[in-house]
């Protein structure tokens, strides 16, 4: 048992729960709550769980790295407004279908790396939401999405998001 006071200074938390060998089941975390116990958190790994919504991040305004890969998040990304210092966001391997509404991306202006591989993104035009809201975006991964099947995707994205170094 860990007391409340001892968690207040935690800067990194790894709650990555890999699936068991031979099992199709992922980790057991389904809901996000009680982040007020870790207000100093800078890095949070919640990959390989059963999380379906991004929510309750308000106490984590100092968070810089968030890994929610291989969960069940979708159909859109939510609750970015409470993460103004976010620099790296990994949402690969989820159920994300849309990047709309575009205004949410403006709330994470420091974001440098966004990983969206292996989702369900199909509208190439939605990449413009990222170009408007993410002036510091350097790395974007959209591989293995339906949108990636278009042979013009790379050219369009690099042209639309001029700040990119890696696609």
Coordinates of C-alpha atoms in Angstrom, one line a residue, residues 75-159:
X75 CA -13.6 7.1 -32.8
X76 CA -11.9 10.4 -32.0
X77 CA -9.2 11.9 -29.8
X78 CA -10.6 13.7 -26.8
X79 CA -9.5 15.7 -23.7
X80 CA -6.3 17.3 -25.1
X81 CA -7.1 20.7 -23.6
X82 CA -5.9 19.6 -20.2
X83 CA -2.5 18.6 -21.6
X84 CA -0.9 21.9 -22.7
X85 CA 2.7 20.7 -22.1
X86 CA 2.4 17.5 -24.1
X87 CA 5.3 16.9 -26.4
X88 CA 4.9 13.2 -27.4
X89 CA 1.6 11.3 -27.9
X90 CA 1.4 7.7 -29.0
X91 CA -2.1 6.6 -30.1
X92 CA -1.0 3.8 -32.4
X93 CA -3.1 0.7 -32.6
X94 CA -6.4 2.1 -31.5
X95 CA -9.8 2.7 -33.2
X96 CA -9.4 6.3 -34.1
X97 CA -11.4 7.2 -37.2
X98 CA -11.2 11.0 -37.3
X99 CA -9.0 13.9 -36.3
X100 CA -11.9 16.2 -35.9
X101 CA -12.8 18.5 -34.3
X102 CA -9.7 20.4 -35.4
X103 CA -9.8 23.0 -32.6
X104 CA -8.6 20.4 -30.0
X105 CA -5.2 20.2 -31.6
X106 CA -4.5 23.9 -30.8
X107 CA -4.6 23.0 -27.1
X108 CA -1.3 21.0 -27.4
X109 CA 0.9 23.5 -29.3
X110 CA 4.2 22.0 -27.9
X111 CA 3.4 18.6 -29.4
X112 CA 6.5 17.4 -31.4
X113 CA 5.7 13.8 -32.0
X114 CA 2.3 12.2 -32.9
X115 CA 2.0 8.5 -33.6
X116 CA -1.3 7.4 -35.1
X117 CA -0.3 4.2 -37.0
X118 CA -2.7 1.3 -37.2
X119 CA -5.9 3.2 -36.6
X120 CA -8.9 3.7 -39.0
X121 CA -8.1 7.2 -40.4
X122 CA -9.4 7.5 -43.9
X123 CA -9.9 11.2 -44.7
X124 CA -6.7 12.8 -46.0
X125 CA -8.3 16.2 -45.8
X126 CA -8.3 16.0 -42.0
X127 CA -4.5 16.3 -41.9
X128 CA -5.1 20.0 -42.2
X129 CA -6.3 20.0 -38.6
X130 CA -2.8 19.0 -37.6
X131 CA -1.1 21.7 -39.7
X132 CA -3.1 24.5 -38.1
X133 CA -2.9 23.3 -34.5
X134 CA 0.5 21.8 -34.2
X135 CA 3.3 24.3 -35.2
X136 CA 6.0 22.3 -33.6
X137 CA 5.1 18.9 -35.0
X138 CA 8.3 17.2 -36.3
X139 CA 7.3 13.5 -36.3
X140 CA 4.0 12.0 -37.6
X141 CA 3.2 8.4 -38.0
X142 CA 0.1 7.4 -40.0
X143 CA 1.2 4.1 -41.5
X144 CA -1.2 1.3 -41.8
X145 CA -4.3 3.5 -41.8
X146 CA -6.8 3.4 -44.8
X147 CA -5.6 7.0 -45.6
X148 CA -2.1 5.5 -46.2
X149 CA -3.4 3.5 -49.2
X150 CA -3.6 6.7 -51.2
X151 CA -0.4 7.1 -53.2
X152 CA -0.5 10.9 -52.7
X153 CA -0.7 10.7 -48.9
X154 CA 3.0 11.4 -48.3
X155 CA 3.2 14.3 -50.6
X156 CA -0.1 15.9 -49.3
X157 CA 0.9 15.5 -45.6
X158 CA 4.4 16.9 -46.1
X159 CA 3.0 19.9 -48.0

